[in-house]
N, C-alpha and C. Protein backbone atom coordinates (compact mmCIF):
# COMPACT_ATOMS: atom_id res chain seq x y z
N MET A 1 5.30 0.09 -1.93
CA MET A 1 5.95 -1.21 -2.03
C MET A 1 7.40 -1.15 -1.54
N ALA A 2 8.07 -0.01 -1.77
CA ALA A 2 9.46 0.11 -1.32
C ALA A 2 9.55 0.02 0.19
N ALA A 3 8.61 0.69 0.88
CA ALA A 3 8.61 0.65 2.34
C ALA A 3 8.33 -0.76 2.85
N LEU A 4 7.42 -1.47 2.19
CA LEU A 4 7.09 -2.84 2.59
C LEU A 4 8.28 -3.76 2.35
N ALA A 5 8.97 -3.58 1.22
CA ALA A 5 10.14 -4.40 0.93
C ALA A 5 11.24 -4.15 1.96
N LEU A 6 11.41 -2.90 2.36
CA LEU A 6 12.41 -2.57 3.39
C LEU A 6 12.05 -3.22 4.72
N ALA A 7 10.77 -3.18 5.07
CA ALA A 7 10.33 -3.82 6.31
C ALA A 7 10.57 -5.33 6.26
N PHE A 8 10.33 -5.93 5.11
CA PHE A 8 10.59 -7.37 4.94
C PHE A 8 12.09 -7.66 5.05
N PHE A 9 12.90 -6.78 4.49
CA PHE A 9 14.36 -6.96 4.55
C PHE A 9 14.84 -6.96 6.00
N VAL A 10 14.41 -5.99 6.77
CA VAL A 10 14.81 -5.90 8.17
C VAL A 10 14.31 -7.11 8.95
N THR A 11 13.07 -7.49 8.70
CA THR A 11 12.50 -8.66 9.38
C THR A 11 13.30 -9.92 9.09
N ALA A 12 13.58 -10.16 7.81
CA ALA A 12 14.34 -11.35 7.43
C ALA A 12 15.74 -11.34 8.02
N LEU A 13 16.36 -10.18 8.06
CA LEU A 13 17.70 -10.05 8.62
C LEU A 13 17.72 -10.46 10.09
N LEU A 14 16.75 -9.96 10.84
CA LEU A 14 16.70 -10.25 12.27
C LEU A 14 16.35 -11.71 12.54
N TYR A 15 15.34 -12.21 11.85
CA TYR A 15 14.90 -13.59 12.10
C TYR A 15 15.93 -14.61 11.63
N ALA A 16 16.55 -14.36 10.49
CA ALA A 16 17.54 -15.30 9.96
C ALA A 16 18.74 -15.42 10.89
N SER A 17 19.05 -14.37 11.62
CA SER A 17 20.21 -14.41 12.52
C SER A 17 20.02 -15.39 13.67
N VAL A 18 18.76 -15.76 13.96
CA VAL A 18 18.49 -16.73 15.03
C VAL A 18 17.85 -18.01 14.49
N GLY A 19 17.83 -18.15 13.17
CA GLY A 19 17.35 -19.39 12.57
C GLY A 19 15.87 -19.44 12.28
N PHE A 20 15.16 -18.32 12.42
CA PHE A 20 13.73 -18.30 12.15
C PHE A 20 13.47 -17.68 10.77
N GLY A 21 12.21 -17.79 10.32
CA GLY A 21 11.86 -17.28 9.00
C GLY A 21 11.24 -15.90 9.00
N GLY A 22 10.46 -15.59 10.05
CA GLY A 22 9.80 -14.28 10.12
C GLY A 22 8.38 -14.27 9.61
N GLY A 23 7.80 -15.45 9.39
CA GLY A 23 6.47 -15.53 8.79
C GLY A 23 5.40 -14.77 9.54
N SER A 24 5.46 -14.78 10.87
CA SER A 24 4.45 -14.07 11.65
C SER A 24 4.49 -12.58 11.38
N THR A 25 5.70 -12.03 11.28
CA THR A 25 5.84 -10.59 11.03
C THR A 25 5.48 -10.25 9.59
N TYR A 26 5.87 -11.10 8.64
CA TYR A 26 5.47 -10.86 7.24
C TYR A 26 3.95 -10.78 7.13
N THR A 27 3.29 -11.73 7.76
CA THR A 27 1.83 -11.78 7.69
C THR A 27 1.22 -10.53 8.31
N ALA A 28 1.76 -10.11 9.45
CA ALA A 28 1.25 -8.91 10.11
C ALA A 28 1.48 -7.67 9.24
N LEU A 29 2.65 -7.57 8.64
CA LEU A 29 2.95 -6.42 7.78
C LEU A 29 2.03 -6.38 6.56
N LEU A 30 1.79 -7.53 5.97
CA LEU A 30 0.89 -7.59 4.81
C LEU A 30 -0.54 -7.25 5.19
N ALA A 31 -0.95 -7.69 6.38
CA ALA A 31 -2.30 -7.35 6.85
C ALA A 31 -2.42 -5.85 7.07
N LEU A 32 -1.39 -5.24 7.65
CA LEU A 32 -1.40 -3.79 7.87
C LEU A 32 -1.40 -3.03 6.54
N ALA A 33 -0.79 -3.62 5.52
CA ALA A 33 -0.76 -3.00 4.19
C ALA A 33 -2.04 -3.24 3.41
N GLU A 34 -3.00 -3.93 4.04
CA GLU A 34 -4.32 -4.20 3.46
C GLU A 34 -4.24 -5.04 2.18
N VAL A 35 -3.29 -5.96 2.15
CA VAL A 35 -3.21 -6.92 1.06
C VAL A 35 -4.34 -7.93 1.23
N ASP A 36 -4.89 -8.42 0.14
CA ASP A 36 -5.95 -9.43 0.17
C ASP A 36 -5.52 -10.56 1.11
N TYR A 37 -6.33 -10.83 2.12
CA TYR A 37 -5.94 -11.81 3.14
C TYR A 37 -5.68 -13.20 2.57
N ARG A 38 -6.30 -13.50 1.42
CA ARG A 38 -6.10 -14.81 0.80
C ARG A 38 -4.70 -14.96 0.20
N LEU A 39 -4.03 -13.83 -0.03
CA LEU A 39 -2.67 -13.87 -0.55
C LEU A 39 -1.63 -13.93 0.55
N LEU A 40 -2.02 -13.56 1.77
CA LEU A 40 -1.06 -13.47 2.87
C LEU A 40 -0.30 -14.78 3.13
N PRO A 41 -1.01 -15.91 3.25
CA PRO A 41 -0.27 -17.16 3.49
C PRO A 41 0.67 -17.52 2.34
N LEU A 42 0.25 -17.29 1.11
CA LEU A 42 1.10 -17.59 -0.04
C LEU A 42 2.41 -16.81 0.03
N LEU A 43 2.30 -15.52 0.32
CA LEU A 43 3.48 -14.66 0.36
C LEU A 43 4.36 -14.97 1.56
N SER A 44 3.74 -15.11 2.72
CA SER A 44 4.51 -15.34 3.94
C SER A 44 5.24 -16.68 3.91
N LEU A 45 4.57 -17.72 3.46
CA LEU A 45 5.20 -19.04 3.41
C LEU A 45 6.33 -19.07 2.39
N ALA A 46 6.14 -18.39 1.26
CA ALA A 46 7.21 -18.34 0.26
C ALA A 46 8.43 -17.61 0.80
N CYS A 47 8.21 -16.51 1.51
CA CYS A 47 9.32 -15.78 2.12
C CYS A 47 10.00 -16.62 3.19
N ASN A 48 9.21 -17.34 3.96
CA ASN A 48 9.78 -18.25 4.96
C ASN A 48 10.74 -19.25 4.31
N LEU A 49 10.28 -19.86 3.23
CA LEU A 49 11.10 -20.85 2.53
C LEU A 49 12.45 -20.27 2.11
N VAL A 50 12.40 -19.08 1.56
CA VAL A 50 13.63 -18.44 1.08
C VAL A 50 14.60 -18.19 2.23
N VAL A 51 14.08 -17.74 3.36
CA VAL A 51 14.94 -17.35 4.49
C VAL A 51 15.49 -18.56 5.24
N VAL A 52 14.63 -19.52 5.58
CA VAL A 52 15.09 -20.59 6.48
C VAL A 52 15.86 -21.69 5.76
N THR A 53 15.83 -21.72 4.44
CA THR A 53 16.64 -22.72 3.74
C THR A 53 18.11 -22.57 4.10
N GLY A 54 18.60 -21.34 4.07
CA GLY A 54 19.99 -21.09 4.43
C GLY A 54 20.29 -21.45 5.86
N SER A 55 19.37 -21.11 6.77
CA SER A 55 19.58 -21.42 8.19
C SER A 55 19.60 -22.92 8.42
N SER A 56 18.69 -23.64 7.78
CA SER A 56 18.63 -25.09 7.97
C SER A 56 19.89 -25.77 7.47
N VAL A 57 20.38 -25.32 6.32
CA VAL A 57 21.62 -25.88 5.78
C VAL A 57 22.79 -25.58 6.71
N ARG A 58 22.84 -24.35 7.22
CA ARG A 58 23.94 -23.97 8.12
C ARG A 58 23.92 -24.80 9.39
N PHE A 59 22.74 -24.98 9.99
CA PHE A 59 22.65 -25.80 11.20
C PHE A 59 23.04 -27.25 10.92
N GLY A 60 22.59 -27.76 9.77
CA GLY A 60 22.91 -29.14 9.43
C GLY A 60 24.39 -29.37 9.25
N ARG A 61 25.05 -28.45 8.54
CA ARG A 61 26.48 -28.58 8.31
C ARG A 61 27.28 -28.47 9.61
N ALA A 62 26.77 -27.68 10.54
CA ALA A 62 27.46 -27.50 11.82
C ALA A 62 27.24 -28.66 12.78
N GLY A 63 26.39 -29.60 12.39
CA GLY A 63 26.12 -30.74 13.25
C GLY A 63 25.27 -30.40 14.46
N VAL A 64 24.49 -29.33 14.36
CA VAL A 64 23.69 -28.86 15.48
C VAL A 64 22.31 -29.52 15.50
N THR A 65 21.77 -29.82 14.34
CA THR A 65 20.40 -30.33 14.25
C THR A 65 20.27 -31.72 14.88
N PRO A 66 19.37 -31.88 15.86
CA PRO A 66 19.11 -33.21 16.43
C PRO A 66 18.15 -33.96 15.51
N TRP A 67 18.69 -34.64 14.51
CA TRP A 67 17.90 -35.14 13.39
C TRP A 67 16.76 -36.05 13.81
N ARG A 68 17.01 -36.93 14.75
CA ARG A 68 15.97 -37.88 15.11
C ARG A 68 14.72 -37.17 15.64
N GLY A 69 14.91 -36.28 16.60
CA GLY A 69 13.77 -35.56 17.16
C GLY A 69 13.18 -34.57 16.19
N ALA A 70 14.04 -33.89 15.42
CA ALA A 70 13.56 -32.88 14.48
C ALA A 70 12.73 -33.51 13.37
N ILE A 71 13.19 -34.65 12.85
CA ILE A 71 12.45 -35.32 11.78
C ILE A 71 11.12 -35.86 12.30
N LEU A 72 11.10 -36.33 13.53
CA LEU A 72 9.84 -36.80 14.11
C LEU A 72 8.82 -35.66 14.17
N LEU A 73 9.23 -34.51 14.68
CA LEU A 73 8.31 -33.37 14.81
C LEU A 73 7.85 -32.86 13.44
N THR A 74 8.79 -32.70 12.52
CA THR A 74 8.42 -32.18 11.20
C THR A 74 7.62 -33.19 10.39
N GLY A 75 7.94 -34.47 10.56
CA GLY A 75 7.18 -35.50 9.85
C GLY A 75 5.73 -35.56 10.27
N LEU A 76 5.47 -35.32 11.55
CA LEU A 76 4.09 -35.29 12.03
C LEU A 76 3.37 -34.02 11.60
N ALA A 77 4.10 -32.91 11.55
CA ALA A 77 3.48 -31.62 11.26
C ALA A 77 3.21 -31.40 9.78
N ALA A 78 4.06 -31.95 8.91
CA ALA A 78 3.98 -31.64 7.48
C ALA A 78 2.62 -31.96 6.84
N PRO A 79 2.06 -33.16 7.03
CA PRO A 79 0.74 -33.42 6.43
C PRO A 79 -0.34 -32.48 6.97
N ALA A 80 -0.23 -32.15 8.26
CA ALA A 80 -1.21 -31.24 8.85
C ALA A 80 -1.08 -29.84 8.26
N ALA A 81 0.16 -29.43 7.96
CA ALA A 81 0.37 -28.12 7.33
C ALA A 81 -0.26 -28.08 5.94
N PHE A 82 -0.16 -29.18 5.21
CA PHE A 82 -0.77 -29.24 3.88
C PHE A 82 -2.29 -29.14 3.99
N ILE A 83 -2.86 -29.87 4.94
CA ILE A 83 -4.31 -29.82 5.16
C ILE A 83 -4.73 -28.42 5.60
N GLY A 84 -3.93 -27.80 6.47
CA GLY A 84 -4.22 -26.43 6.90
C GLY A 84 -4.23 -25.47 5.72
N GLY A 85 -3.27 -25.65 4.81
CA GLY A 85 -3.23 -24.81 3.62
C GLY A 85 -4.45 -25.00 2.73
N LEU A 86 -5.01 -26.20 2.72
CA LEU A 86 -6.19 -26.49 1.91
C LEU A 86 -7.48 -25.96 2.53
N THR A 87 -7.48 -25.70 3.83
CA THR A 87 -8.71 -25.38 4.55
C THR A 87 -9.20 -23.97 4.24
N PRO A 88 -10.44 -23.80 3.75
CA PRO A 88 -10.99 -22.46 3.52
C PRO A 88 -11.24 -21.75 4.85
N ILE A 89 -11.03 -20.44 4.86
CA ILE A 89 -11.27 -19.65 6.06
C ILE A 89 -11.63 -18.23 5.64
N GLY A 90 -12.60 -17.62 6.33
CA GLY A 90 -13.01 -16.25 6.04
C GLY A 90 -12.03 -15.24 6.58
N GLU A 91 -12.16 -14.00 6.13
CA GLU A 91 -11.20 -12.96 6.53
C GLU A 91 -11.24 -12.70 8.02
N ALA A 92 -12.44 -12.59 8.60
CA ALA A 92 -12.55 -12.30 10.04
C ALA A 92 -11.93 -13.43 10.86
N GLY A 93 -12.22 -14.65 10.47
CA GLY A 93 -11.65 -15.80 11.18
C GLY A 93 -10.15 -15.86 11.03
N PHE A 94 -9.66 -15.56 9.83
CA PHE A 94 -8.22 -15.58 9.59
C PHE A 94 -7.50 -14.58 10.47
N LEU A 95 -7.98 -13.33 10.48
CA LEU A 95 -7.32 -12.29 11.26
C LEU A 95 -7.42 -12.56 12.76
N ALA A 96 -8.56 -13.09 13.19
CA ALA A 96 -8.72 -13.42 14.61
C ALA A 96 -7.76 -14.53 15.02
N LEU A 97 -7.64 -15.53 14.17
CA LEU A 97 -6.75 -16.65 14.46
C LEU A 97 -5.30 -16.21 14.44
N LEU A 98 -4.95 -15.36 13.50
CA LEU A 98 -3.59 -14.83 13.44
C LEU A 98 -3.25 -14.02 14.68
N GLY A 99 -4.16 -13.11 15.04
CA GLY A 99 -3.92 -12.28 16.22
C GLY A 99 -3.82 -13.10 17.49
N GLY A 100 -4.73 -14.06 17.65
CA GLY A 100 -4.70 -14.92 18.83
C GLY A 100 -3.43 -15.74 18.91
N SER A 101 -2.97 -16.22 17.76
CA SER A 101 -1.75 -17.02 17.73
C SER A 101 -0.54 -16.20 18.14
N LEU A 102 -0.47 -14.97 17.67
CA LEU A 102 0.67 -14.12 18.01
C LEU A 102 0.66 -13.74 19.49
N VAL A 103 -0.52 -13.49 20.03
CA VAL A 103 -0.62 -13.18 21.46
C VAL A 103 -0.20 -14.39 22.29
N PHE A 104 -0.66 -15.57 21.90
CA PHE A 104 -0.28 -16.80 22.61
C PHE A 104 1.23 -16.99 22.59
N THR A 105 1.84 -16.75 21.44
CA THR A 105 3.28 -16.93 21.32
C THR A 105 4.03 -15.95 22.20
N ALA A 106 3.59 -14.68 22.20
CA ALA A 106 4.25 -13.68 23.03
C ALA A 106 4.16 -14.04 24.50
N LEU A 107 2.99 -14.50 24.93
CA LEU A 107 2.81 -14.87 26.34
C LEU A 107 3.64 -16.09 26.71
N SER A 108 3.73 -17.05 25.80
CA SER A 108 4.49 -18.27 26.10
C SER A 108 5.97 -17.97 26.28
N MET A 109 6.46 -16.95 25.61
CA MET A 109 7.86 -16.58 25.76
C MET A 109 8.16 -15.96 27.12
N LEU A 110 7.13 -15.47 27.79
CA LEU A 110 7.31 -14.85 29.10
C LEU A 110 7.23 -15.84 30.24
N LEU A 111 6.79 -17.07 29.96
CA LEU A 111 6.65 -18.07 31.01
C LEU A 111 8.02 -18.55 31.46
N PRO A 112 8.21 -18.76 32.77
CA PRO A 112 9.51 -19.23 33.25
C PRO A 112 9.74 -20.69 32.89
N VAL A 113 10.98 -21.04 32.67
CA VAL A 113 11.34 -22.43 32.44
C VAL A 113 11.21 -23.18 33.75
N ALA A 114 10.68 -24.42 33.69
CA ALA A 114 10.48 -25.20 34.90
C ALA A 114 11.79 -25.42 35.63
N GLY A 115 11.74 -25.48 36.97
CA GLY A 115 12.93 -25.64 37.78
C GLY A 115 13.50 -27.04 37.67
N GLY A 116 14.66 -27.23 38.29
CA GLY A 116 15.31 -28.54 38.25
C GLY A 116 16.60 -28.47 37.46
N ASP A 117 17.19 -29.60 37.21
CA ASP A 117 18.45 -29.69 36.48
C ASP A 117 18.25 -29.21 35.04
N PRO A 118 18.91 -28.10 34.65
CA PRO A 118 18.69 -27.56 33.31
C PRO A 118 19.15 -28.49 32.19
N SER A 119 19.95 -29.50 32.52
CA SER A 119 20.41 -30.44 31.50
C SER A 119 19.44 -31.59 31.28
N ARG A 120 18.38 -31.65 32.09
CA ARG A 120 17.42 -32.75 31.98
C ARG A 120 16.07 -32.21 31.51
N PRO A 121 15.47 -32.82 30.51
CA PRO A 121 14.15 -32.37 30.03
C PRO A 121 13.09 -32.53 31.11
N THR A 122 12.05 -31.71 31.03
CA THR A 122 10.92 -31.87 31.93
C THR A 122 10.05 -33.03 31.44
N ARG A 123 9.07 -33.39 32.23
CA ARG A 123 8.18 -34.50 31.83
C ARG A 123 7.34 -34.15 30.62
N PHE A 124 7.24 -32.86 30.32
CA PHE A 124 6.44 -32.43 29.17
C PHE A 124 7.19 -32.62 27.85
N ALA A 125 8.50 -32.85 27.91
CA ALA A 125 9.28 -32.99 26.67
C ALA A 125 8.77 -34.15 25.82
N ARG A 126 8.32 -35.22 26.47
CA ARG A 126 7.82 -36.37 25.73
C ARG A 126 6.51 -36.07 25.00
N SER A 127 5.85 -35.00 25.40
CA SER A 127 4.56 -34.65 24.78
C SER A 127 4.73 -33.77 23.55
N MET A 128 5.94 -33.34 23.24
CA MET A 128 6.14 -32.44 22.12
C MET A 128 5.63 -32.99 20.78
N PRO A 129 5.77 -34.31 20.50
CA PRO A 129 5.19 -34.81 19.24
C PRO A 129 3.68 -34.60 19.15
N LEU A 130 3.00 -34.54 20.30
CA LEU A 130 1.55 -34.35 20.29
C LEU A 130 1.16 -32.94 19.84
N VAL A 131 2.04 -31.96 20.07
CA VAL A 131 1.72 -30.59 19.68
C VAL A 131 2.13 -30.30 18.24
N ALA A 132 2.93 -31.19 17.64
CA ALA A 132 3.42 -30.93 16.29
C ALA A 132 2.29 -30.88 15.27
N VAL A 133 1.31 -31.77 15.40
CA VAL A 133 0.22 -31.83 14.42
C VAL A 133 -0.63 -30.56 14.44
N PRO A 134 -1.17 -30.13 15.60
CA PRO A 134 -1.95 -28.89 15.58
C PRO A 134 -1.13 -27.67 15.19
N LEU A 135 0.16 -27.64 15.56
CA LEU A 135 0.99 -26.51 15.17
C LEU A 135 1.21 -26.50 13.66
N GLY A 136 1.39 -27.68 13.07
CA GLY A 136 1.53 -27.77 11.62
C GLY A 136 0.27 -27.30 10.91
N TYR A 137 -0.88 -27.73 11.41
CA TYR A 137 -2.15 -27.32 10.80
C TYR A 137 -2.32 -25.80 10.87
N LEU A 138 -2.03 -25.24 12.04
CA LEU A 138 -2.15 -23.79 12.22
C LEU A 138 -1.18 -23.05 11.32
N ALA A 139 0.02 -23.59 11.18
CA ALA A 139 1.02 -22.97 10.32
C ALA A 139 0.54 -22.90 8.88
N GLY A 140 -0.01 -23.99 8.36
CA GLY A 140 -0.50 -24.00 6.99
C GLY A 140 -1.73 -23.13 6.79
N LEU A 141 -2.57 -23.06 7.80
CA LEU A 141 -3.81 -22.30 7.71
C LEU A 141 -3.56 -20.80 7.73
N VAL A 142 -2.68 -20.36 8.63
CA VAL A 142 -2.45 -18.93 8.83
C VAL A 142 -1.32 -18.41 7.95
N GLY A 143 -0.40 -19.29 7.56
CA GLY A 143 0.71 -18.85 6.73
C GLY A 143 1.97 -18.56 7.52
N ILE A 144 2.11 -19.19 8.67
CA ILE A 144 3.30 -19.04 9.49
C ILE A 144 3.96 -20.41 9.56
N GLY A 145 5.28 -20.45 9.48
CA GLY A 145 5.96 -21.74 9.46
C GLY A 145 5.80 -22.58 10.70
N GLY A 146 5.48 -21.96 11.82
CA GLY A 146 5.22 -22.70 13.04
C GLY A 146 6.35 -22.72 14.04
N GLY A 147 7.54 -22.30 13.62
CA GLY A 147 8.66 -22.28 14.55
C GLY A 147 8.45 -21.33 15.71
N ILE A 148 7.75 -20.24 15.45
CA ILE A 148 7.48 -19.27 16.50
C ILE A 148 6.54 -19.84 17.55
N PHE A 149 5.75 -20.85 17.18
CA PHE A 149 4.90 -21.55 18.15
C PHE A 149 5.69 -22.65 18.86
N LEU A 150 6.51 -23.36 18.10
CA LEU A 150 7.19 -24.54 18.62
C LEU A 150 8.33 -24.20 19.57
N ALA A 151 9.17 -23.26 19.20
CA ALA A 151 10.39 -22.98 19.97
C ALA A 151 10.12 -22.65 21.44
N PRO A 152 9.14 -21.78 21.76
CA PRO A 152 8.88 -21.50 23.18
C PRO A 152 8.47 -22.75 23.95
N LEU A 153 7.69 -23.62 23.32
CA LEU A 153 7.27 -24.85 23.99
C LEU A 153 8.46 -25.78 24.24
N LEU A 154 9.36 -25.86 23.27
CA LEU A 154 10.55 -26.70 23.45
C LEU A 154 11.44 -26.16 24.55
N HIS A 155 11.55 -24.84 24.62
CA HIS A 155 12.34 -24.24 25.70
C HIS A 155 11.71 -24.51 27.06
N LEU A 156 10.40 -24.36 27.13
CA LEU A 156 9.70 -24.60 28.40
C LEU A 156 9.87 -26.05 28.86
N ALA A 157 9.89 -26.96 27.91
CA ALA A 157 10.03 -28.38 28.24
C ALA A 157 11.49 -28.81 28.41
N ARG A 158 12.40 -27.87 28.17
CA ARG A 158 13.84 -28.19 28.17
C ARG A 158 14.10 -29.40 27.27
N TRP A 159 13.53 -29.37 26.09
CA TRP A 159 13.60 -30.47 25.13
C TRP A 159 15.03 -30.73 24.68
N ASN A 160 15.82 -29.65 24.58
CA ASN A 160 17.22 -29.76 24.17
C ASN A 160 17.88 -28.41 24.47
N ASP A 161 19.14 -28.25 24.09
CA ASP A 161 19.80 -26.97 24.33
C ASP A 161 19.32 -25.94 23.32
N ALA A 162 19.69 -24.68 23.55
CA ALA A 162 19.15 -23.58 22.76
C ALA A 162 19.49 -23.70 21.27
N ARG A 163 20.70 -24.09 20.94
CA ARG A 163 21.09 -24.20 19.53
C ARG A 163 20.35 -25.33 18.83
N ALA A 164 20.18 -26.45 19.52
CA ALA A 164 19.45 -27.57 18.93
C ALA A 164 17.98 -27.21 18.72
N ILE A 165 17.41 -26.45 19.65
CA ILE A 165 16.02 -26.01 19.50
C ILE A 165 15.90 -25.05 18.31
N ALA A 166 16.86 -24.13 18.16
CA ALA A 166 16.84 -23.21 17.02
C ALA A 166 16.94 -23.98 15.71
N ALA A 167 17.79 -24.99 15.67
CA ALA A 167 17.94 -25.80 14.46
C ALA A 167 16.67 -26.57 14.15
N THR A 168 16.04 -27.11 15.19
CA THR A 168 14.79 -27.85 15.02
C THR A 168 13.68 -26.94 14.53
N ALA A 169 13.59 -25.75 15.13
CA ALA A 169 12.57 -24.79 14.71
C ALA A 169 12.78 -24.36 13.27
N SER A 170 14.03 -24.20 12.86
CA SER A 170 14.33 -23.81 11.48
C SER A 170 13.86 -24.87 10.50
N LEU A 171 14.16 -26.14 10.79
CA LEU A 171 13.70 -27.23 9.92
C LEU A 171 12.19 -27.35 9.94
N PHE A 172 11.59 -27.16 11.10
CA PHE A 172 10.13 -27.20 11.26
C PHE A 172 9.48 -26.14 10.37
N ILE A 173 10.05 -24.94 10.38
CA ILE A 173 9.54 -23.85 9.55
C ILE A 173 9.68 -24.19 8.07
N LEU A 174 10.84 -24.71 7.70
CA LEU A 174 11.10 -25.03 6.29
C LEU A 174 10.09 -26.05 5.76
N VAL A 175 9.92 -27.14 6.47
CA VAL A 175 9.03 -28.20 6.00
C VAL A 175 7.57 -27.76 6.03
N ASN A 176 7.16 -27.11 7.11
CA ASN A 176 5.78 -26.65 7.20
C ASN A 176 5.47 -25.61 6.13
N SER A 177 6.43 -24.73 5.85
CA SER A 177 6.22 -23.71 4.83
C SER A 177 6.06 -24.36 3.46
N LEU A 178 6.86 -25.38 3.18
CA LEU A 178 6.76 -26.07 1.90
C LEU A 178 5.42 -26.76 1.73
N PHE A 179 5.00 -27.51 2.74
CA PHE A 179 3.74 -28.25 2.66
C PHE A 179 2.54 -27.31 2.77
N GLY A 180 2.64 -26.30 3.63
CA GLY A 180 1.56 -25.33 3.75
C GLY A 180 1.37 -24.55 2.47
N LEU A 181 2.48 -24.16 1.84
CA LEU A 181 2.41 -23.43 0.58
C LEU A 181 1.78 -24.30 -0.51
N ALA A 182 2.13 -25.57 -0.54
CA ALA A 182 1.53 -26.48 -1.52
C ALA A 182 0.02 -26.54 -1.35
N GLY A 183 -0.44 -26.62 -0.11
CA GLY A 183 -1.88 -26.63 0.15
C GLY A 183 -2.54 -25.33 -0.26
N GLN A 184 -1.88 -24.21 0.03
CA GLN A 184 -2.42 -22.90 -0.33
C GLN A 184 -2.52 -22.74 -1.85
N VAL A 185 -1.53 -23.24 -2.58
CA VAL A 185 -1.55 -23.15 -4.04
C VAL A 185 -2.71 -23.96 -4.61
N VAL A 186 -2.90 -25.17 -4.09
CA VAL A 186 -4.02 -26.00 -4.54
C VAL A 186 -5.35 -25.31 -4.25
N LYS A 187 -5.46 -24.72 -3.07
CA LYS A 187 -6.71 -24.09 -2.67
C LYS A 187 -7.02 -22.83 -3.49
N ASN A 188 -6.01 -22.02 -3.73
CA ASN A 188 -6.25 -20.71 -4.33
C ASN A 188 -6.24 -20.71 -5.85
N GLY A 189 -5.63 -21.70 -6.47
CA GLY A 189 -5.63 -21.77 -7.92
C GLY A 189 -4.63 -20.83 -8.56
N SER A 190 -4.55 -20.90 -9.88
CA SER A 190 -3.53 -20.16 -10.62
C SER A 190 -3.76 -18.65 -10.60
N GLY A 191 -5.02 -18.22 -10.49
CA GLY A 191 -5.31 -16.79 -10.51
C GLY A 191 -4.68 -16.06 -9.35
N ARG A 192 -4.95 -16.52 -8.14
CA ARG A 192 -4.38 -15.87 -6.96
C ARG A 192 -2.88 -16.12 -6.86
N LEU A 193 -2.43 -17.26 -7.34
CA LEU A 193 -0.99 -17.53 -7.34
C LEU A 193 -0.27 -16.51 -8.21
N GLY A 194 -0.84 -16.20 -9.38
CA GLY A 194 -0.24 -15.19 -10.25
C GLY A 194 -0.20 -13.83 -9.59
N ALA A 195 -1.29 -13.47 -8.90
CA ALA A 195 -1.33 -12.18 -8.19
C ALA A 195 -0.29 -12.14 -7.08
N ALA A 196 -0.12 -13.26 -6.40
CA ALA A 196 0.86 -13.33 -5.32
C ALA A 196 2.27 -13.19 -5.86
N VAL A 197 2.56 -13.82 -6.99
CA VAL A 197 3.89 -13.73 -7.59
C VAL A 197 4.17 -12.30 -8.02
N GLU A 198 3.18 -11.66 -8.66
CA GLU A 198 3.36 -10.29 -9.12
C GLU A 198 3.63 -9.34 -7.96
N LEU A 199 2.89 -9.50 -6.88
CA LEU A 199 3.06 -8.64 -5.71
C LEU A 199 4.31 -9.00 -4.93
N GLY A 200 4.61 -10.29 -4.85
CA GLY A 200 5.63 -10.75 -3.92
C GLY A 200 7.05 -10.78 -4.44
N LEU A 201 7.27 -10.61 -5.75
CA LEU A 201 8.62 -10.72 -6.28
C LEU A 201 9.61 -9.77 -5.60
N PRO A 202 9.29 -8.47 -5.45
CA PRO A 202 10.23 -7.58 -4.75
C PRO A 202 10.46 -8.00 -3.30
N LEU A 203 9.43 -8.53 -2.66
CA LEU A 203 9.55 -8.97 -1.27
C LEU A 203 10.44 -10.19 -1.17
N LEU A 204 10.31 -11.11 -2.12
CA LEU A 204 11.14 -12.31 -2.12
C LEU A 204 12.61 -11.96 -2.33
N VAL A 205 12.87 -11.01 -3.21
CA VAL A 205 14.25 -10.57 -3.43
C VAL A 205 14.82 -9.95 -2.15
N ALA A 206 14.01 -9.14 -1.48
CA ALA A 206 14.45 -8.48 -0.25
C ALA A 206 14.80 -9.50 0.83
N VAL A 207 13.93 -10.49 1.03
CA VAL A 207 14.19 -11.46 2.10
C VAL A 207 15.31 -12.43 1.71
N ALA A 208 15.48 -12.68 0.41
CA ALA A 208 16.57 -13.56 -0.02
C ALA A 208 17.92 -12.95 0.32
N VAL A 209 18.08 -11.67 0.03
CA VAL A 209 19.33 -10.98 0.34
C VAL A 209 19.53 -10.88 1.85
N ALA A 210 18.49 -10.45 2.55
CA ALA A 210 18.59 -10.29 4.00
C ALA A 210 18.81 -11.62 4.70
N GLY A 211 18.16 -12.67 4.20
CA GLY A 211 18.31 -13.98 4.82
C GLY A 211 19.74 -14.49 4.74
N GLN A 212 20.39 -14.26 3.60
CA GLN A 212 21.78 -14.69 3.46
C GLN A 212 22.70 -13.91 4.40
N ILE A 213 22.44 -12.62 4.52
CA ILE A 213 23.25 -11.81 5.44
C ILE A 213 23.00 -12.24 6.88
N GLY A 214 21.72 -12.39 7.23
CA GLY A 214 21.37 -12.74 8.61
C GLY A 214 21.91 -14.09 9.03
N SER A 215 21.95 -15.05 8.11
CA SER A 215 22.42 -16.39 8.46
C SER A 215 23.91 -16.41 8.77
N LEU A 216 24.62 -15.35 8.38
CA LEU A 216 26.06 -15.27 8.65
C LEU A 216 26.38 -14.51 9.93
N LEU A 217 25.37 -13.89 10.52
CA LEU A 217 25.61 -13.09 11.73
C LEU A 217 25.79 -13.98 12.95
């Protein structure tokens, strides 16, 4: 558990420094540690909430968050994240979906930004609300806040500048994690929730400390 808590601390420190929560890495680490897959979303989403709350507040106070666009995206994604959290899924399907999602995200980060005036969004920027719903559902189902899916797409579409995208992704993660966690709690019941709390308390403490440090970097 000490090694896992240390890994969570480092993950939260790195992700919080750029406004992300680290849910994808938490989930991968828990899977490698052979934790019951049904607990993974509960733990990852809770850690996400702890980490990105500070980042979201910091971005908001700095006046970086583009509230109109960010609220539109998160408002569309939140109900889908709750439904995703409610959706039953088997272990093989869960791990396959998680792995596929991470591969997709890694590949999307390697794609070049479309040419043209970098200050003007591409024609795909208007389509971003359409991707919010499936990303929210996937976030709630797998236990990832969704920012790791959203941010590369926003960059590719030149939706806004880098800081505004980071702020939007942070809020997206926060809201999706909250609604996804609510769905997961309803689905799993008090028994698994208790097991998640017992296992996750040291991890939550680790990411809480690291998240505060990372948000100041």
